Each structure stands twice: as C-alpha cells, then as structure tokens.
Coordinates of C-alpha atoms in Angstrom, one line a residue:
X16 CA -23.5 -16.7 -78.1
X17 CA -21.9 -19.9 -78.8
X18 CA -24.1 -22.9 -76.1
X19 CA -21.9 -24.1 -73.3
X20 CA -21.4 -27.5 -72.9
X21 CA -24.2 -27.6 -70.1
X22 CA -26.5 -26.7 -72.5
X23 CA -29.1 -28.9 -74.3
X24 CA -28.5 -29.4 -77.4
X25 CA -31.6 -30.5 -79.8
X26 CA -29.7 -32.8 -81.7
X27 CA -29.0 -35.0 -78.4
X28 CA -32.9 -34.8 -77.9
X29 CA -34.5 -38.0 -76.6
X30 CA -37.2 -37.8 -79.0
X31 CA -40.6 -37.6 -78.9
X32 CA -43.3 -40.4 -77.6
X33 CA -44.7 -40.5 -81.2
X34 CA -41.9 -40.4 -83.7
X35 CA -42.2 -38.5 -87.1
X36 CA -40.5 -38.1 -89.7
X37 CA -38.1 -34.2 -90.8
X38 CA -40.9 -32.7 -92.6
X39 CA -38.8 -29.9 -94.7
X40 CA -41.8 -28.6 -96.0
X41 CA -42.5 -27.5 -92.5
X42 CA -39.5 -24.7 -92.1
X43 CA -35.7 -25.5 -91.1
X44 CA -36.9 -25.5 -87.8
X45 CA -34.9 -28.0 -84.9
X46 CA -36.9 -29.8 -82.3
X47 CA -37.0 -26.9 -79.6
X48 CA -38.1 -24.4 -82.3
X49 CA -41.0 -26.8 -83.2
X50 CA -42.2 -27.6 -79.5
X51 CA -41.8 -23.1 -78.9
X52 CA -44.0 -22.9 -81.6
X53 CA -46.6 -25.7 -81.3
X54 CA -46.7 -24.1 -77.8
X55 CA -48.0 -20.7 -78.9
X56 CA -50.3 -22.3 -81.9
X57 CA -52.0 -24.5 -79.5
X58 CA -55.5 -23.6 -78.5
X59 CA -54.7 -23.9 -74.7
X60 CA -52.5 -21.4 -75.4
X61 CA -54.3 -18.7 -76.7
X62 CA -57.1 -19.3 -73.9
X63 CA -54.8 -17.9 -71.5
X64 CA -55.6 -14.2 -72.6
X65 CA -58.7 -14.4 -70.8
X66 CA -57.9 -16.2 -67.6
X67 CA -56.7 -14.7 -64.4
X68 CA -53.1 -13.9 -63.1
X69 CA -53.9 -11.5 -60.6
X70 CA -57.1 -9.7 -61.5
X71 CA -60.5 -11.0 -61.5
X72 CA -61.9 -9.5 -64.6
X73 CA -59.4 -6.3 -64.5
X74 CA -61.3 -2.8 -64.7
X75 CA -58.9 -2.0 -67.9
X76 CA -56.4 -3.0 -70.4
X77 CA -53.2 -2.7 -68.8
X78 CA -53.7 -5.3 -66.5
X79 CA -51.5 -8.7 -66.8
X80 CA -53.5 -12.0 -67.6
X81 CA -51.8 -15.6 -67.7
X82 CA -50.9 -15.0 -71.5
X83 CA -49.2 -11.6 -71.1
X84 CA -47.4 -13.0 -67.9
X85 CA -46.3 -16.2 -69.5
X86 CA -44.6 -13.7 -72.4
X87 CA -43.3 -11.8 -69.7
X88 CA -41.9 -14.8 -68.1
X89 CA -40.2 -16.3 -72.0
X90 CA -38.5 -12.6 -71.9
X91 CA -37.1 -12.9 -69.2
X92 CA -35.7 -17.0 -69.4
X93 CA -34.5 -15.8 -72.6
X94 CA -32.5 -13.2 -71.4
X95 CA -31.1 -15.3 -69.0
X96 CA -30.3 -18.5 -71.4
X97 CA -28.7 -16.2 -73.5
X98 CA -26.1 -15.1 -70.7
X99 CA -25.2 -18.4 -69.7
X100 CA -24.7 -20.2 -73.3
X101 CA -28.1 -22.2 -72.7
X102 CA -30.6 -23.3 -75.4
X103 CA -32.9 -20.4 -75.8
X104 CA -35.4 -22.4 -77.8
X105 CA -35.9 -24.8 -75.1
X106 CA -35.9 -22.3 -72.5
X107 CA -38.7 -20.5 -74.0
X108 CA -41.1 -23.6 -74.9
X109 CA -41.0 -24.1 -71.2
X110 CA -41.6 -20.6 -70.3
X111 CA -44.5 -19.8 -72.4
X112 CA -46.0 -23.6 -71.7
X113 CA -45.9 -23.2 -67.7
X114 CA -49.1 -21.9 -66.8
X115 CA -51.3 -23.8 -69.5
X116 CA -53.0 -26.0 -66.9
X117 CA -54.2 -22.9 -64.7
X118 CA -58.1 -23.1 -64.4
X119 CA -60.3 -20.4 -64.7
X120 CA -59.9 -17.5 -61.9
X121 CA -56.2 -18.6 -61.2
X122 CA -55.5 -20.1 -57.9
X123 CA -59.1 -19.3 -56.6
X124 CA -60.6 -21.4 -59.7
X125 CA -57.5 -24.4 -58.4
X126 CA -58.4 -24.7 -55.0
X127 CA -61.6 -25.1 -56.0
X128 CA -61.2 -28.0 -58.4
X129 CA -58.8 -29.3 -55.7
X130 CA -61.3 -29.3 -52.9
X131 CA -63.8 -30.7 -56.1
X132 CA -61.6 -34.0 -56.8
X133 CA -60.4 -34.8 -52.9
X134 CA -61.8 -38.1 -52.9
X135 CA -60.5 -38.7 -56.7
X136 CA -57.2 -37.8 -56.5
X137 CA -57.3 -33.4 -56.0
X138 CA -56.3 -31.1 -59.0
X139 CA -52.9 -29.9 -59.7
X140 CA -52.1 -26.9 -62.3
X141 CA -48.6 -28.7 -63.1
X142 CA -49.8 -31.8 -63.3
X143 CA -52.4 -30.4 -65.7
X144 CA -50.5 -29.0 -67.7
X145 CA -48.7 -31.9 -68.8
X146 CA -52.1 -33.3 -69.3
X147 CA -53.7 -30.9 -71.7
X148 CA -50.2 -31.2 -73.8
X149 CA -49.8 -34.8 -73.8
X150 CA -53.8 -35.7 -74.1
X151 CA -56.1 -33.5 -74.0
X152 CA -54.9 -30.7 -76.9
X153 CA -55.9 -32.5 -80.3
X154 CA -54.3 -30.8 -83.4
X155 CA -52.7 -33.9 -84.9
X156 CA -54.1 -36.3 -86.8
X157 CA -52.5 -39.6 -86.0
X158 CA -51.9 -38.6 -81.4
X159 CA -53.3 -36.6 -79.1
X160 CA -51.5 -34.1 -77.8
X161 CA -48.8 -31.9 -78.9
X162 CA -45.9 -34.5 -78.8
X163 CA -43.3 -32.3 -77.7
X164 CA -40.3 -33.7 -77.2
X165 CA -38.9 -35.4 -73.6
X166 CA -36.6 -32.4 -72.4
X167 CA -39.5 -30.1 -72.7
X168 CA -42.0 -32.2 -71.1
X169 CA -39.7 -32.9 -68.3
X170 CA -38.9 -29.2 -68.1
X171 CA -42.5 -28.4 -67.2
X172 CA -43.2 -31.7 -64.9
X173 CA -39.8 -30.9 -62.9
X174 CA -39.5 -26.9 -63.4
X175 CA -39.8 -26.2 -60.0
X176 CA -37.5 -29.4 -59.0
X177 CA -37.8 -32.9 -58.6
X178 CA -40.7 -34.7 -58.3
X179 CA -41.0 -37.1 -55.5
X180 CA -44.7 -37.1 -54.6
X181 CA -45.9 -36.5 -57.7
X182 CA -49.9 -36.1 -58.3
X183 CA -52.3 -38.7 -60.7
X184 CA -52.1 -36.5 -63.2
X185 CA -48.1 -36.4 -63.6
X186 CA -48.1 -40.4 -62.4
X187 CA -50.1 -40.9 -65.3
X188 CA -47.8 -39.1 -67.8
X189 CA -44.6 -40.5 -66.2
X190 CA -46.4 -44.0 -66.8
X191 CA -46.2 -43.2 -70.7
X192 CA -43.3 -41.7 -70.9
X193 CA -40.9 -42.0 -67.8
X194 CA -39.4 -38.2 -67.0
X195 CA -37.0 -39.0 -64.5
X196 CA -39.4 -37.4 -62.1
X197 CA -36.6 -37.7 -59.0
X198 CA -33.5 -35.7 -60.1
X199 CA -32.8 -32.2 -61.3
X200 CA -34.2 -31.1 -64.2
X201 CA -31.8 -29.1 -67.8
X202 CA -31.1 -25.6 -66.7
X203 CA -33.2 -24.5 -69.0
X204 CA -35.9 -25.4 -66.6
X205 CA -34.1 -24.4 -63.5
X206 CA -34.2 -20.7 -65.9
X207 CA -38.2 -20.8 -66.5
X208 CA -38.4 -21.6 -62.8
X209 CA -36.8 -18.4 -61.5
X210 CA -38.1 -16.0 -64.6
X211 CA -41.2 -17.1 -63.4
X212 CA -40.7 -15.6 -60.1
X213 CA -38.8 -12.6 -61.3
X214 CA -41.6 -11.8 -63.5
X215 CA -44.7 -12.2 -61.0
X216 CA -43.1 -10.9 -57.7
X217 CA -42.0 -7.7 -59.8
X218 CA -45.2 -7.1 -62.4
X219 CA -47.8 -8.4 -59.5
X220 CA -46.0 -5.1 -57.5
X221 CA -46.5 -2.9 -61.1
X222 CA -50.4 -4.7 -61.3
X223 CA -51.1 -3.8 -57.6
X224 CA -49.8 0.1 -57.9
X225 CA -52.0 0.5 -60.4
X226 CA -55.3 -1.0 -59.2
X227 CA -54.5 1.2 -55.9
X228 CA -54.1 -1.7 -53.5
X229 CA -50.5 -1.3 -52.7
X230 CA -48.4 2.3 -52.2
X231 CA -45.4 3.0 -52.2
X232 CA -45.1 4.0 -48.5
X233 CA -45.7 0.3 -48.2
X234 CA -43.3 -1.0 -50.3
X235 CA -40.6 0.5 -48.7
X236 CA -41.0 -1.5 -45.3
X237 CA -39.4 -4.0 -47.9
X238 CA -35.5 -3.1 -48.2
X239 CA -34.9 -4.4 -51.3
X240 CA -37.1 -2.2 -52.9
X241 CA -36.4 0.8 -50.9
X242 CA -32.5 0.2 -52.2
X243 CA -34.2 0.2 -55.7
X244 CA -36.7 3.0 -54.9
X245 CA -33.6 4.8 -53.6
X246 CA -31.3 4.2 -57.0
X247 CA -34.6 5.7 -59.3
X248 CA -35.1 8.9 -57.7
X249 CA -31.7 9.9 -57.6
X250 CA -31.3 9.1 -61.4
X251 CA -34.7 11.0 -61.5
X252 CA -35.1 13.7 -58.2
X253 CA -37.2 16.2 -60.4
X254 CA -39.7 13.2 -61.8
X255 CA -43.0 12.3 -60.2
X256 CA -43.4 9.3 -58.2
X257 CA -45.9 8.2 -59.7
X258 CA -43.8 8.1 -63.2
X259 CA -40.7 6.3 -61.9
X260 CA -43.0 3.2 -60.4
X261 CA -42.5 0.7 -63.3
X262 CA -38.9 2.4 -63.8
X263 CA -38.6 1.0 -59.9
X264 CA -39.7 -2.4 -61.7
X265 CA -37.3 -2.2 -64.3
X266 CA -34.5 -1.6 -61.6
X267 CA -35.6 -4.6 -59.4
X268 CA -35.7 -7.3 -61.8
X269 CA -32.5 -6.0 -63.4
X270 CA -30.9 -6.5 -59.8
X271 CA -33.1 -9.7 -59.1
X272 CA -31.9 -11.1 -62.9
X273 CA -27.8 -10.2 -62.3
X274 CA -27.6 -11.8 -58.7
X275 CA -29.5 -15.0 -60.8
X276 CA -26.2 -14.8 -63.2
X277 CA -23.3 -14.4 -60.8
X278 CA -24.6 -17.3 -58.3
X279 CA -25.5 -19.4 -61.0
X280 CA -22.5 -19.3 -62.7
X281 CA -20.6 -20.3 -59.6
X282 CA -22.9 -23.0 -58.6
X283 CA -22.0 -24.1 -62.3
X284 CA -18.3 -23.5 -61.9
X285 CA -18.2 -25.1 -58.7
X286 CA -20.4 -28.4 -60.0
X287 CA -18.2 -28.7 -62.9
X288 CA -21.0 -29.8 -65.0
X289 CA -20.5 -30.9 -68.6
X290 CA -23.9 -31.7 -70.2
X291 CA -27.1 -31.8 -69.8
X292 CA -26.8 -34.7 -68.4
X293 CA -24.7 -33.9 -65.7
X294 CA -27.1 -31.0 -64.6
X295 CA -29.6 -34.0 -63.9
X296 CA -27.3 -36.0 -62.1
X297 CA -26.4 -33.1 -59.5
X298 CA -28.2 -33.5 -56.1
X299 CA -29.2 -29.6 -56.0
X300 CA -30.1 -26.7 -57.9
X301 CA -27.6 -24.8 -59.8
X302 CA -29.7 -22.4 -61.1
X303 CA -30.5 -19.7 -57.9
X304 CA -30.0 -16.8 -56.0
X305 CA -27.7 -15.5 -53.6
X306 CA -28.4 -16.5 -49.9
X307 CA -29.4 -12.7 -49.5
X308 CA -31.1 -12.4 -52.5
X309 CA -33.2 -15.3 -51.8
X310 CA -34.3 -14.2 -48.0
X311 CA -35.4 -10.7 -50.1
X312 CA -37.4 -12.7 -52.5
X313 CA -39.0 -14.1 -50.2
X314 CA -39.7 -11.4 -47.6
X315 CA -41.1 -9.8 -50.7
X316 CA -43.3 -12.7 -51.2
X317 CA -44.8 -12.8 -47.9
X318 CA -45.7 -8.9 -48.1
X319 CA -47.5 -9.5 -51.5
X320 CA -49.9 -12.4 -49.9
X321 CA -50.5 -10.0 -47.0
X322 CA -51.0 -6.9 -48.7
X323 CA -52.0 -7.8 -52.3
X324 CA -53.1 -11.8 -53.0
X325 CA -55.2 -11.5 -49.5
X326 CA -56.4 -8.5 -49.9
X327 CA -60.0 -7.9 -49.1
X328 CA -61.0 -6.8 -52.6
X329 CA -59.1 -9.9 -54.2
X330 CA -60.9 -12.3 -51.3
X331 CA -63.8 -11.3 -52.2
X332 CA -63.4 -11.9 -55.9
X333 CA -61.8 -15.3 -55.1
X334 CA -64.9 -16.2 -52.8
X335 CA -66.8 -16.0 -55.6
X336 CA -65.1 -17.7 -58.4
X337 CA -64.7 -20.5 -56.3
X338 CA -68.3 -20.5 -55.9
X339 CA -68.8 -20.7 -60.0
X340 CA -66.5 -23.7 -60.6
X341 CA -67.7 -25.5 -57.2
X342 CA -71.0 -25.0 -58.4
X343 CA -70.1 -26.0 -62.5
X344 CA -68.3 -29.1 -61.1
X345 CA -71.3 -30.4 -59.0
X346 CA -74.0 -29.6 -61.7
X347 CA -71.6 -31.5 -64.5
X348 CA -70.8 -34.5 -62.5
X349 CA -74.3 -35.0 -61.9
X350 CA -75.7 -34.1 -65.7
X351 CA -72.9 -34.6 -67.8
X352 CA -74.4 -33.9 -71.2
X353 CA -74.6 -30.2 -69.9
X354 CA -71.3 -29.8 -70.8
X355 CA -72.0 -30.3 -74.5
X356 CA -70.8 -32.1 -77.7
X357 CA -67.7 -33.1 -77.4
X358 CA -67.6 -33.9 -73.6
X359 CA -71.4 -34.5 -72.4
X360 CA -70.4 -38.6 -73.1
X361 CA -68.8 -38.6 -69.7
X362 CA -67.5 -42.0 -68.1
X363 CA -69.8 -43.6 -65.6
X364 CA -67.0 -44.7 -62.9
X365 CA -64.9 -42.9 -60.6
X366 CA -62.4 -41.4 -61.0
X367 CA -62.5 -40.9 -64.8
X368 CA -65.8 -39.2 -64.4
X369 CA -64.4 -36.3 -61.7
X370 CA -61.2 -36.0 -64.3
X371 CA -63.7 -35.7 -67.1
X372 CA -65.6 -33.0 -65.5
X373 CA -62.6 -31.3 -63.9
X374 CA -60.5 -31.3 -67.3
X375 CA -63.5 -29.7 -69.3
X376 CA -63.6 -27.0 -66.4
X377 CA -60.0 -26.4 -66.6
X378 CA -60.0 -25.0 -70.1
X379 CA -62.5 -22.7 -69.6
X380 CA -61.7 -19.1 -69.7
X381 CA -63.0 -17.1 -66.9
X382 CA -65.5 -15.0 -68.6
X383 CA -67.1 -18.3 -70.1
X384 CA -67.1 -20.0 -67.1
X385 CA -69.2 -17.4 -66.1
X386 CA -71.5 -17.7 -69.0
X387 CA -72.0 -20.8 -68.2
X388 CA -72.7 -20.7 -64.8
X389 CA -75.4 -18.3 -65.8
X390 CA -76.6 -20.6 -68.4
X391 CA -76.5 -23.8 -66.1
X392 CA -77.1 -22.5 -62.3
X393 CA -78.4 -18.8 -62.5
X394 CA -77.4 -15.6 -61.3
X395 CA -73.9 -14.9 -60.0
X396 CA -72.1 -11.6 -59.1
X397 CA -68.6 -11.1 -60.3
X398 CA -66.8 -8.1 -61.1
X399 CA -67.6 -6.1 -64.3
X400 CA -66.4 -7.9 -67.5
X401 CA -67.7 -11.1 -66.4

C-alpha cells in the first residue's frame, strides 16, 4: 500500500543522537528497518521470554509471556499501519520495544521497585524502557545504547500520549535528547498504543480460559462479548464450547481492530492532517475507538482486574514476587558487590546508588530473580518453574 501523507517517512527522520555513517555492508535496510531489528537482536529483548505478562511461572507452554505478547502486539500494529497507509517499520520497532523495561514478575515485580525507589524518585516501566535502550543496553562499540532514531524513541516515551509529568527516568532522556514530551506523538505510536490493548484485553481472556480462572458464563455479563459469543456459535451450533473459545478471540479483536479503522480514519479526515508533523501538532488523539467501543473496552477492563488480575490465585503469586525483589533490592543497596561483576561497583550517593540497584533488578528474568533470591536471602515459595 502506497504511505499516506500522514505517514512517517524514514527519509524525513530526525536522526539519531549518535550519527553514523550508511553502512551498505549491513543490508539495504532504512532507518525504521534498522531500529525493528536492533530491537529484536538486543539482549533486553530476548529476556522477555522469561518474564511475566500474566502468569507467574505458567503451569505449561501455551501460556503468553512479555515476548510472545509484544509479537502479538507488532501483529496486530502491523495490520493496522498497513490499512491506514502508515509506516509499518516504525510501527513495529515500537510495538515489539514497548514492554522492554517490565521488571521481573510484571506489575507485581513494578510496584515493588516503585515502593523500593519512593524516596529516590519511584520506578516507571516506560520510563525504563527508554533507559535500558538509550543507556543501559551496550552492543556498540563507540555509545551505549541502541541509538535508535528520534521518532522511535519518542514513540515509546509518548505511546500512550503526551507526557506532561514525566518521571526521572524519561526527564533524564528528554535532557539528552529533547522528545517533545508535551504533544501527540506519529500515528504510528497512537497504533502500538491501541494493539497493545487489543492484544492483552483479548489474549489475557484466551490465558485466563485456559488456566480455569475465568468461564464463559462469566464473560457473558460483558455484552460485547456475548455479541461475539453469539456471532461464533451460530457459524459453529454443532462445535463444542470449549473449541470455539479462541475462535470468540479471533472474532473480538477483529471487531475491536475494524471500529479502530473506521473512527480513526474519520478523526483523520476530520483533522485534515498532512504529515507527520501535523499529527504532533493536533491537540488530541486521532488514533481511537468509537465512543461505544471505548465504554466496552473498558467495562471489559474492569471485569478482567476483578475476575482475573485480582484474582486470589494471581494475588497470591504477586504477594510473593514482590517479596523477592523487595527483599533483592534491600540486600543489594546494602552489599552491592552481591550483584556481581559488572554491577557490584555501585555509586556511594543517592540516588544513583537506588537506580543502580533498581536497573540491575529490572533485567532480571523471573526465574533468575528467583535464583538469586535463593542464593542471596534463602528460601522462598513461588509457583512451580521457579
């Protein structure tokens, strides 16, 4: 599909913070293609196969983790990039990159480092993220970092909108490199935002039939999947239930993904964006849902923290890997050379010390965070594969 003129276009890039010369040797590749790809070679990257998205440890292999969801989420943002003439490249780099400063243990393992770093400035996955791409990952000899270029690092820092109140961690990379942290970002990161959301609130329903902590009967207090429930078994009267669940999937996100299209391409229309740089300068989203669309989104939200995130089973399992990286925090900050080559040469002062500790902590996987624990501390229970 030929780009729109809203699109961003990677010869109109603003460059990168370090700038290097076209290296042919390295593939015909433009700058979105590179950034995609240093994306998924980056270490960060590949640790995300063994940290949480829902399920502590899952009792089998058809369970989501962060990496399976983040290529769940790139699917998705490409499909919907390619429908509205955007740059797919872009799109995806920002997808796949969105969750890389998730700690151990998903949100249990953040609120932990949070409550960890209240007097040094909290901990904030976003913010983080921009860290460990812009600092902390070192697979280039002459920067640290990744040195994407500035419409993908101001995708991630703004994918969820502007950023008016930002934490110390985006301050700090706004300071380098200034992102424009107060308007809208491309619509390529408008895209990653919602596939994001279309891609949890549908494969967290998929994750949570099949663990057994969510039924169908429930489900279908929410209307907009009892329309889709509804749609499946009369393509499929004579199939078992239990056969047409991720078929149910399939039918919400395809519903949740064309309402996406038709608003946005109003909002669009009615905006008369065009550039990029018109997208920016437009007080409000134009990437969204309908107004009925987003009231269902969210009703289904709100059931899956009541019934699902909140779930006794999953408190339980969040109790206790908040324990681990409470307790892995406190017995770094105090002995830093536990923490081994490489980071045991800890800054003395506050808060670079906390940071220190916190950004070590952050990269850990969730099975070695355990290890660890158990090497450091002592005995902890967790759930089996841990």
């Amino acid at each position: 599909m030929t780009p729109s003129p809203w699109a961003s276009y990677p010869a109109e890039s603003r460059g990168r913070l370090h700038p290097e010369p076209s290296d042919a040797r390295r593939g015909p590749r433009d700058a979105f293609q590179r950034d995609r790809d240093r994306v998924i070679h980056s270490i960060a990257f590949r640790r995300l196969r063994h940290k949480t998205q829902v399920f502590l440890a899952p009792d089998g292999d058809h369970f989501r983790v962060r990496l399976t969801h983040s290529l769940e989420v790139a699917q998705i943002g490409r499909t919907l990039a390619r429908a509205l003439g955007l740059n797919e490249d872009l799109t995806e780099a920002i997808c796949l990159a969105h969750d890389i400063g998730h700690p151990p243990f998903g949100h249990a393992g953040e609120d932990a480092l949070k409550a960890a770093q209240q007097e040094t400035g909290g901990f904030d996955h976003n913010g983080h993220t921009l860290r460990v791409l812009t600092r902390i990952e070192r697979s280039y000899p002459d920067w640290d970092g990744l040195n994407l270029s500035w419409e993908t690092l101001e995708g991630l820092a703004k994918h969820n909108g502007p950023q008016r109140h930002p934490g110390w961690a985006l301050r700090a990379v706004d300071a380098q490199w200034p992102l424009a942290l107060d308007s809208w970002p491309s619509l390529e990161a408008q895209v990653a935002a919602l596939a994001d959301d279309i891609a949890y609130d549908n494969h967290d329903i998929d994750d949570g039939l099949r663990a057994g902590l969510l039924t169908l009967d429930q489900l279908m207090a929410l209307p907009l999947v009892a329309q889709g429930w509804t749609a499946v078994r009369a393509r499929w009267p004579d199939v078992a239930p239990d056969r047409l669940a991720r078929e149910l999937v399939r039918t919400q996100i395809g519903t949740m993904v064309n309402d996406l299209l038709a608003e946005t391409r109003a909002r669009i229309a009615e905006a008369k964006v065009d550039s990029a740089d018109a997208v920016r300068a437009t007080p409000y989203a134009l990437v969204g849902f309908t107004a009925g669309m987003r009231e269902a989104e969210r009703d289904l939200k709100r059931f899956m923290y009541a019934n699902l995130y909140h779930h006794p089973q999953q408190l339980t399992a969040a109790a206790a890997a908040r324990d681990v990286v409470a307790g892995l925090f406190a017995a770094f900050r105090a002995e830093p050379a536990l923490m081994g080559e490489g980071w045991g040469d800890a800054p003395t002062d506050e808060p670079d010390r906390s940071r220190h500790v916190a950004d070590y902590i952050a990269g850990m996987t969730d099975r070695y965070a355990v290890a660890r624990y158990r090497a450091v501390i002592g005995p902890v229970d967790m759930p089996d594969g841990l």
